[in-house]
Amino acid sequence: GAVVSQHPSRVICKSGTSVKIECRSLDFQATTMFWYRQFPKQSLMLMATSNEGSKATYEQGVEKDKFLINHASLTLSTLTVTSAHPEDSSFYICSAPDRGSEKLFFGSGTQLSVL
Amino acid sequence: ILNVEQSPQSLHVQEGDSTNFTCSFPSSNFYALHWYRWETAKSPEALFVMTLNGDEKKKGRISATLNTKEGYSYLYIKGSQPEDSATYLCAFFSGGYQKVTFGTGTKLQVIP
């Protein structure tokens, strides 16, 4: 089946730094990529939807200047957490829909810890 | 924010037991309901995509049913095996694939 590769799997950074998370579709073209965040004991929350070649759509309450999304090619979408603060510490994961079955193919997630 | 609930939150069963979980979701504006299996340190993997009221899907020992009018889906595992241990997530899509709400998952542990 389709594979979405997500890196890094874990990152620890100092407050104020920016962190980039990459999701690559390895054997299919992902025109759309969904980005989610999950806090402990909570469900996956959709943050934004990126579409190749156009601006991302952000969910209500998600700061677009804080979470920069780029989807410059059909195989790569990136999420940059700018000027990260401890409250941004969370699990971030991406997924891309398969056009035929409409199943979501997920990355393996990134655990971000901001000190 | 749509209310999508899964129960139980966690359960332990003996190898060979059959089990089932529930996902409840709003009964209006239904588009699709997905089930995913998420093993620790791996990516969630799609089990079923369900779109029609009354849908029943089966994959090996795992099956699922869908009732969109009353807003619930059941996932059944027959003869649980240790390799079935994972968190099972349901995802509710309303009005299209751009709007998804996930449940918090049911964490299953199968004891050998």
PDB file of C-alpha atoms in Angstrom:
ATOM      1  CA  GLY A   1       0.000   0.000   0.000  1.00  0.00           C
ATOM      2  CA  ALA A   2       0.874   3.665  -0.083  1.00  0.00           C
ATOM      3  CA  VAL A   3       3.506   4.938   2.331  1.00  0.00           C
ATOM      4  CA  VAL A   4       3.860   8.321   3.952  1.00  0.00           C
ATOM      5  CA  SER A   5       7.259   8.893   5.506  1.00  0.00           C
ATOM      6  CA  GLN A   6       7.383  11.441   8.339  1.00  0.00           C
ATOM      7  CA  HIS A   7      10.547  12.928   9.876  1.00  0.00           C
ATOM      8  CA  PRO A   8      11.756  13.489  12.463  1.00  0.00           C
ATOM      9  CA  SER A   9      10.039  11.045  14.778  1.00  0.00           C
ATOM     10  CA  ARG A  10      11.106  12.946  17.850  1.00  0.00           C
ATOM     11  CA  VAL A  11      12.524  16.393  18.417  1.00  0.00           C
ATOM     12  CA  ILE A  12      13.491  18.282  21.539  1.00  0.00           C
ATOM     13  CA  CYS A  13      14.176  21.971  21.143  1.00  0.00           C
ATOM     14  CA  LYS A  14      14.613  25.134  23.145  1.00  0.00           C
ATOM     15  CA  SER A  15      11.839  27.655  23.458  1.00  0.00           C
ATOM     16  CA  GLY A  16      11.957  30.201  20.643  1.00  0.00           C
ATOM     17  CA  THR A  17      13.412  27.935  17.989  1.00  0.00           C
ATOM     18  CA  SER A  18      11.593  26.771  14.881  1.00  0.00           C
ATOM     19  CA  VAL A  19      11.055  23.143  14.036  1.00  0.00           C
ATOM     20  CA  LYS A  20      10.298  21.682  10.617  1.00  0.00           C
ATOM     21  CA  ILE A  21       8.429  18.414  10.176  1.00  0.00           C
ATOM     22  CA  GLU A  22       8.394  16.709   6.791  1.00  0.00           C
ATOM     23  CA  CYS A  23       5.922  14.279   5.300  1.00  0.00           C
ATOM     24  CA  ARG A  24       6.772  12.574   2.040  1.00  0.00           C
ATOM     25  CA  SER A  25       4.543  10.322  -0.014  1.00  0.00           C
ATOM     26  CA  LEU A  26       6.888   7.606  -1.245  1.00  0.00           C
ATOM     27  CA  ASP A  27       4.940   5.761  -3.918  1.00  0.00           C
ATOM     28  CA  PHE A  28       2.031   7.993  -4.784  1.00  0.00           C
ATOM     29  CA  GLN A  29       1.275  11.617  -5.450  1.00  0.00           C
ATOM     30  CA  ALA A  30      -0.330  13.394  -2.536  1.00  0.00           C
ATOM     31  CA  THR A  31      -2.169  16.442  -3.801  1.00  0.00           C
ATOM     32  CA  THR A  32      -3.631  16.875  -0.331  1.00  0.00           C
ATOM     33  CA  MET A  33      -1.997  16.415   3.077  1.00  0.00           C
ATOM     34  CA  PHE A  34      -3.790  16.675   6.408  1.00  0.00           C
ATOM     35  CA  TRP A  35      -1.897  17.763   9.525  1.00  0.00           C
ATOM     36  CA  TYR A  36      -3.069  16.789  12.996  1.00  0.00           C
ATOM     37  CA  ARG A  37      -2.015  17.387  16.570  1.00  0.00           C
ATOM     38  CA  GLN A  38      -2.676  15.104  19.504  1.00  0.00           C
ATOM     39  CA  PHE A  39      -2.358  16.012  23.155  1.00  0.00           C
ATOM     40  CA  PRO A  40      -2.078  13.233  25.761  1.00  0.00           C
ATOM     41  CA  LYS A  41      -5.279  11.245  26.212  1.00  0.00           C
ATOM     42  CA  GLN A  42      -7.052  13.283  23.549  1.00  0.00           C
ATOM     43  CA  SER A  43      -8.073  12.535  20.006  1.00  0.00           C
ATOM     44  CA  LEU A  44      -6.279  13.549  16.830  1.00  0.00           C
ATOM     45  CA  MET A  45      -7.279  17.114  16.025  1.00  0.00           C
ATOM     46  CA  LEU A  46      -7.125  18.349  12.448  1.00  0.00           C
ATOM     47  CA  MET A  47      -4.977  21.483  12.302  1.00  0.00           C
ATOM     48  CA  ALA A  48      -4.826  22.241   8.619  1.00  0.00           C
ATOM     49  CA  THR A  49      -5.136  20.881   5.125  1.00  0.00           C
ATOM     50  CA  SER A  50      -2.400  21.527   2.592  1.00  0.00           C
ATOM     51  CA  ASN A  51      -2.958  21.335  -1.139  1.00  0.00           C
ATOM     52  CA  GLU A  52      -0.108  21.165  -3.627  1.00  0.00           C
ATOM     53  CA  GLY A  53       0.544  24.505  -5.208  1.00  0.00           C
ATOM     54  CA  SER A  54      -1.936  26.506  -3.139  1.00  0.00           C
ATOM     55  CA  LYS A  55      -2.317  27.965   0.327  1.00  0.00           C
ATOM     56  CA  ALA A  56      -3.169  25.709   3.222  1.00  0.00           C
ATOM     57  CA  THR A  57      -6.563  25.805   4.886  1.00  0.00           C
ATOM     58  CA  TYR A  58      -6.385  26.138   8.656  1.00  0.00           C
ATOM     59  CA  GLU A  59      -8.950  24.966  11.184  1.00  0.00           C
ATOM     60  CA  GLN A  60     -10.510  27.458  13.525  1.00  0.00           C
ATOM     61  CA  GLY A  61      -8.195  28.389  16.352  1.00  0.00           C
ATOM     62  CA  VAL A  62      -4.989  27.312  14.610  1.00  0.00           C
ATOM     63  CA  GLU A  63      -2.576  30.203  14.043  1.00  0.00           C
ATOM     64  CA  LYS A  64      -1.354  30.189  10.466  1.00  0.00           C
ATOM     65  CA  ASP A  65       1.668  32.331  11.311  1.00  0.00           C
ATOM     66  CA  LYS A  66       2.629  29.905  14.036  1.00  0.00           C
ATOM     67  CA  PHE A  67       2.197  26.722  12.025  1.00  0.00           C
ATOM     68  CA  LEU A  68       3.559  27.303   8.540  1.00  0.00           C
ATOM     69  CA  ILE A  69       2.566  24.697   6.011  1.00  0.00           C
ATOM     70  CA  ASN A  70       4.204  24.267   2.629  1.00  0.00           C
ATOM     71  CA  HIS A  71       3.156  21.801  -0.045  1.00  0.00           C
ATOM     72  CA  ALA A  72       5.473  22.676  -2.895  1.00  0.00           C
ATOM     73  CA  SER A  73       5.458  19.312  -4.633  1.00  0.00           C
ATOM     74  CA  LEU A  74       3.185  16.328  -5.062  1.00  0.00           C
ATOM     75  CA  THR A  75       5.370  14.253  -2.747  1.00  0.00           C
ATOM     76  CA  LEU A  76       6.364  16.640   0.023  1.00  0.00           C
ATOM     77  CA  SER A  77       4.455  18.657   2.607  1.00  0.00           C
ATOM     78  CA  THR A  78       6.126  20.392   5.539  1.00  0.00           C
ATOM     79  CA  LEU A  79       4.878  21.844   8.803  1.00  0.00           C
ATOM     80  CA  THR A  80       7.081  24.407  10.528  1.00  0.00           C
ATOM     81  CA  VAL A  81       6.348  25.296  14.125  1.00  0.00           C
ATOM     82  CA  THR A  82       7.764  28.799  14.391  1.00  0.00           C
ATOM     83  CA  SER A  83       9.133  30.201  17.632  1.00  0.00           C
ATOM     84  CA  ALA A  84       8.078  27.107  19.497  1.00  0.00           C
ATOM     85  CA  HIS A  85       6.980  27.375  23.123  1.00  0.00           C
ATOM     86  CA  PRO A  86       6.374  24.673  25.733  1.00  0.00           C
ATOM     87  CA  GLU A  87       2.637  24.755  25.038  1.00  0.00           C
ATOM     88  CA  ASP A  88       3.392  23.636  21.468  1.00  0.00           C
ATOM     89  CA  SER A  89       4.762  20.367  22.839  1.00  0.00           C
ATOM     90  CA  SER A  90       2.566  17.712  21.320  1.00  0.00           C
ATOM     91  CA  PHE A  91       2.390  14.806  18.904  1.00  0.00           C
ATOM     92  CA  TYR A  92       2.068  15.907  15.275  1.00  0.00           C
ATOM     93  CA  ILE A  93       1.054  13.551  12.485  1.00  0.00           C
ATOM     94  CA  CYS A  94       0.194  13.859   8.822  1.00  0.00           C
ATOM     95  CA  SER A  95      -2.006  11.868   6.472  1.00  0.00           C
ATOM     96  CA  ALA A  96      -2.777  11.845   2.772  1.00  0.00           C
ATOM     97  CA  PRO A  97      -5.964  10.476   1.208  1.00  0.00           C
ATOM     98  CA  ASP A  98      -5.867   7.825  -1.464  1.00  0.00           C
ATOM     99  CA  ARG A  99      -7.946   9.115  -4.381  1.00  0.00           C
ATOM    100  CA  GLY A 100      -9.477   5.755  -5.186  1.00  0.00           C
ATOM    101  CA  SER A 101     -10.376   4.247  -1.826  1.00  0.00           C
ATOM    102  CA  GLU A 102     -10.350   7.554   0.099  1.00  0.00           C
ATOM    103  CA  LYS A 103      -8.462   5.789   2.891  1.00  0.00           C
ATOM    104  CA  LEU A 104      -6.012   7.960   4.767  1.00  0.00           C
ATOM    105  CA  PHE A 105      -2.361   6.986   4.741  1.00  0.00           C
ATOM    106  CA  PHE A 106      -0.579   8.296   7.798  1.00  0.00           C
ATOM    107  CA  GLY A 107       2.942   9.208   8.661  1.00  0.00           C
ATOM    108  CA  SER A 108       4.366   7.744  11.854  1.00  0.00           C
ATOM    109  CA  GLY A 109       4.151  10.997  13.777  1.00  0.00           C
ATOM    110  CA  THR A 110       6.531  13.444  15.414  1.00  0.00           C
ATOM    111  CA  GLN A 111       6.739  13.949  19.152  1.00  0.00           C
ATOM    112  CA  LEU A 112       7.760  17.558  19.774  1.00  0.00           C
ATOM    113  CA  SER A 113       9.042  18.599  23.173  1.00  0.00           C
ATOM    114  CA  VAL A 114       9.823  22.269  23.703  1.00  0.00           C
ATOM    115  CA  LEU A 115      11.918  23.055  26.778  1.00  0.00           C
TER     116      LEU A 115
ATOM    117  CA  ILE B   1     -16.629  20.650  17.464  1.00  0.00           C
ATOM    118  CA  LEU B   2     -18.433  17.398  16.653  1.00  0.00           C
ATOM    119  CA  ASN B   3     -18.816  14.754  19.327  1.00  0.00           C
ATOM    120  CA  VAL B   4     -17.294  11.426  18.315  1.00  0.00           C
ATOM    121  CA  GLU B   5     -16.992   8.989  21.168  1.00  0.00           C
ATOM    122  CA  GLN B   6     -15.452   5.582  21.416  1.00  0.00           C
ATOM    123  CA  SER B   7     -16.051   3.031  24.110  1.00  0.00           C
ATOM    124  CA  PRO B   8     -14.552   1.461  25.989  1.00  0.00           C
ATOM    125  CA  GLN B   9     -11.379   3.530  26.302  1.00  0.00           C
ATOM    126  CA  SER B  10      -9.378   0.386  26.918  1.00  0.00           C
ATOM    127  CA  LEU B  11      -9.847  -3.286  27.475  1.00  0.00           C
ATOM    128  CA  HIS B  12      -7.890  -6.416  28.136  1.00  0.00           C
ATOM    129  CA  VAL B  13      -9.045  -9.730  26.716  1.00  0.00           C
ATOM    130  CA  GLN B  14      -7.649 -13.229  26.734  1.00  0.00           C
ATOM    131  CA  GLU B  15      -6.308 -14.741  23.545  1.00  0.00           C
ATOM    132  CA  GLY B  16      -9.164 -16.435  21.733  1.00  0.00           C
ATOM    133  CA  ASP B  17     -11.890 -14.190  23.154  1.00  0.00           C
ATOM    134  CA  SER B  18     -14.071 -12.192  20.828  1.00  0.00           C
ATOM    135  CA  THR B  19     -14.599  -8.518  21.505  1.00  0.00           C
ATOM    136  CA  ASN B  20     -16.283  -5.438  20.128  1.00  0.00           C
ATOM    137  CA  PHE B  21     -16.019  -1.669  20.436  1.00  0.00           C
ATOM    138  CA  THR B  22     -18.333   1.199  19.661  1.00  0.00           C
ATOM    139  CA  CYS B  23     -17.923   4.486  17.846  1.00  0.00           C
ATOM    140  CA  SER B  24     -20.789   6.949  18.194  1.00  0.00           C
ATOM    141  CA  PHE B  25     -21.087  10.045  16.057  1.00  0.00           C
ATOM    142  CA  PRO B  26     -23.638  12.699  15.061  1.00  0.00           C
ATOM    143  CA  SER B  27     -26.469  11.278  12.962  1.00  0.00           C
ATOM    144  CA  SER B  28     -26.687  14.350  10.730  1.00  0.00           C
ATOM    145  CA  ASN B  29     -24.555  15.372   7.754  1.00  0.00           C
ATOM    146  CA  PHE B  30     -22.883  11.962   7.508  1.00  0.00           C
ATOM    147  CA  TYR B  31     -20.331  11.468   4.743  1.00  0.00           C
ATOM    148  CA  ALA B  32     -18.148   8.528   5.810  1.00  0.00           C
ATOM    149  CA  LEU B  33     -16.850   6.595   8.783  1.00  0.00           C
ATOM    150  CA  HIS B  34     -13.397   5.027   8.832  1.00  0.00           C
ATOM    151  CA  TRP B  35     -11.777   2.586  11.231  1.00  0.00           C
ATOM    152  CA  TYR B  36      -8.010   2.604  11.766  1.00  0.00           C
ATOM    153  CA  ARG B  37      -5.697   0.311  13.659  1.00  0.00           C
ATOM    154  CA  TRP B  38      -2.754   2.027  15.365  1.00  0.00           C
ATOM    155  CA  GLU B  39       0.060  -0.035  16.795  1.00  0.00           C
ATOM    156  CA  THR B  40       2.575   1.636  19.077  1.00  0.00           C
ATOM    157  CA  ALA B  41       5.423   3.349  17.189  1.00  0.00           C
ATOM    158  CA  LYS B  42       3.777   2.701  13.833  1.00  0.00           C
ATOM    159  CA  SER B  43       1.449   4.608  11.517  1.00  0.00           C
ATOM    160  CA  PRO B  44      -2.315   4.213  11.784  1.00  0.00           C
ATOM    161  CA  GLU B  45      -3.485   1.712   9.195  1.00  0.00           C
ATOM    162  CA  ALA B  46      -6.891   1.793   7.519  1.00  0.00           C
ATOM    163  CA  LEU B  47      -9.198  -1.113   8.297  1.00  0.00           C
ATOM    164  CA  PHE B  48     -12.506  -0.046   6.812  1.00  0.00           C
ATOM    165  CA  VAL B  49     -14.074   2.807   4.883  1.00  0.00           C
ATOM    166  CA  MET B  50     -17.842   2.847   5.392  1.00  0.00           C
ATOM    167  CA  THR B  51     -20.197   5.138   3.569  1.00  0.00           C
ATOM    168  CA  LEU B  52     -23.673   3.597   3.472  1.00  0.00           C
ATOM    169  CA  ASN B  53     -26.161   2.995   6.248  1.00  0.00           C
ATOM    170  CA  GLY B  54     -26.259  -0.726   6.933  1.00  0.00           C
ATOM    171  CA  ASP B  55     -22.747  -1.305   5.566  1.00  0.00           C
ATOM    172  CA  GLU B  56     -21.034  -4.383   6.877  1.00  0.00           C
ATOM    173  CA  LYS B  57     -17.360  -4.907   6.131  1.00  0.00           C
ATOM    174  CA  LYS B  58     -15.086  -7.843   6.931  1.00  0.00           C
ATOM    175  CA  LYS B  59     -11.353  -8.352   6.824  1.00  0.00           C
ATOM    176  CA  GLY B  60     -10.242 -11.689   8.190  1.00  0.00           C
ATOM    177  CA  ARG B  61     -11.334 -11.900  11.831  1.00  0.00           C
ATOM    178  CA  ILE B  62     -12.299  -8.229  11.992  1.00  0.00           C
ATOM    179  CA  SER B  63     -15.642  -6.869  10.894  1.00  0.00           C
ATOM    180  CA  ALA B  64     -17.565  -3.630  11.230  1.00  0.00           C
ATOM    181  CA  THR B  65     -21.140  -2.447  10.939  1.00  0.00           C
ATOM    182  CA  LEU B  66     -22.574   1.009  10.381  1.00  0.00           C
ATOM    183  CA  ASN B  67     -25.820   2.669  11.428  1.00  0.00           C
ATOM    184  CA  THR B  68     -25.878   6.253  10.209  1.00  0.00           C
ATOM    185  CA  LYS B  69     -29.455   6.930  11.309  1.00  0.00           C
ATOM    186  CA  GLU B  70     -28.694   6.304  14.958  1.00  0.00           C
ATOM    187  CA  GLY B  71     -25.061   7.367  14.714  1.00  0.00           C
ATOM    188  CA  TYR B  72     -22.947   4.377  15.642  1.00  0.00           C
ATOM    189  CA  SER B  73     -20.530   1.840  14.257  1.00  0.00           C
ATOM    190  CA  TYR B  74     -19.348  -1.379  15.842  1.00  0.00           C
ATOM    191  CA  LEU B  75     -15.997  -3.064  15.288  1.00  0.00           C
ATOM    192  CA  TYR B  76     -15.817  -6.777  16.085  1.00  0.00           C
ATOM    193  CA  ILE B  77     -12.758  -8.942  16.507  1.00  0.00           C
ATOM    194  CA  LYS B  78     -13.350 -12.679  16.539  1.00  0.00           C
ATOM    195  CA  GLY B  79     -10.871 -14.929  18.340  1.00  0.00           C
ATOM    196  CA  SER B  80      -8.505 -12.135  19.435  1.00  0.00           C
ATOM    197  CA  GLN B  81      -4.797 -12.738  18.982  1.00  0.00           C
ATOM    198  CA  PRO B  82      -1.866 -10.941  20.665  1.00  0.00           C
ATOM    199  CA  GLU B  83      -1.048  -9.267  17.347  1.00  0.00           C
ATOM    200  CA  ASP B  84      -4.464  -7.569  17.488  1.00  0.00           C
ATOM    201  CA  SER B  85      -3.191  -5.480  20.410  1.00  0.00           C
ATOM    202  CA  ALA B  86      -3.394  -1.878  19.249  1.00  0.00           C
ATOM    203  CA  THR B  87      -5.475   1.262  19.527  1.00  0.00           C
ATOM    204  CA  TYR B  88      -8.510   1.266  17.259  1.00  0.00           C
ATOM    205  CA  LEU B  89      -9.579   4.703  16.031  1.00  0.00           C
ATOM    206  CA  CYS B  90     -12.732   5.741  14.279  1.00  0.00           C
ATOM    207  CA  ALA B  91     -12.852   8.832  12.075  1.00  0.00           C
ATOM    208  CA  PHE B  92     -16.124  10.581  11.255  1.00  0.00           C
ATOM    209  CA  PHE B  93     -16.339  12.626   8.066  1.00  0.00           C
ATOM    210  CA  SER B  94     -19.164  15.124   7.757  1.00  0.00           C
ATOM    211  CA  GLY B  95     -20.070  16.942   4.576  1.00  0.00           C
ATOM    212  CA  GLY B  96     -16.988  15.694   2.723  1.00  0.00           C
ATOM    213  CA  TYR B  97     -13.443  14.556   3.234  1.00  0.00           C
ATOM    214  CA  GLN B  98     -12.188  17.916   4.388  1.00  0.00           C
ATOM    215  CA  LYS B  99     -14.010  17.713   7.722  1.00  0.00           C
ATOM    216  CA  VAL B 100     -12.893  14.864   9.949  1.00  0.00           C
ATOM    217  CA  THR B 101     -13.325  14.244  13.647  1.00  0.00           C
ATOM    218  CA  PHE B 102     -11.489  11.384  15.309  1.00  0.00           C
ATOM    219  CA  GLY B 103     -12.573   9.456  18.364  1.00  0.00           C
ATOM    220  CA  THR B 104     -10.095   9.061  21.217  1.00  0.00           C
ATOM    221  CA  GLY B 105      -9.628   5.397  20.409  1.00  0.00           C
ATOM    222  CA  THR B 106     -10.085   2.072  22.116  1.00  0.00           C
ATOM    223  CA  LYS B 107      -6.851   0.530  23.345  1.00  0.00           C
ATOM    224  CA  LEU B 108      -7.002  -3.241  23.108  1.00  0.00           C
ATOM    225  CA  GLN B 109      -4.569  -5.556  24.796  1.00  0.00           C
ATOM    226  CA  VAL B 110      -4.803  -9.269  24.086  1.00  0.00           C
ATOM    227  CA  ILE B 111      -3.222 -11.389  26.763  1.00  0.00           C
ATOM    228  CA  PRO B 112      -1.595 -14.630  25.563  1.00  0.00           C
TER     229      PRO B 112
END
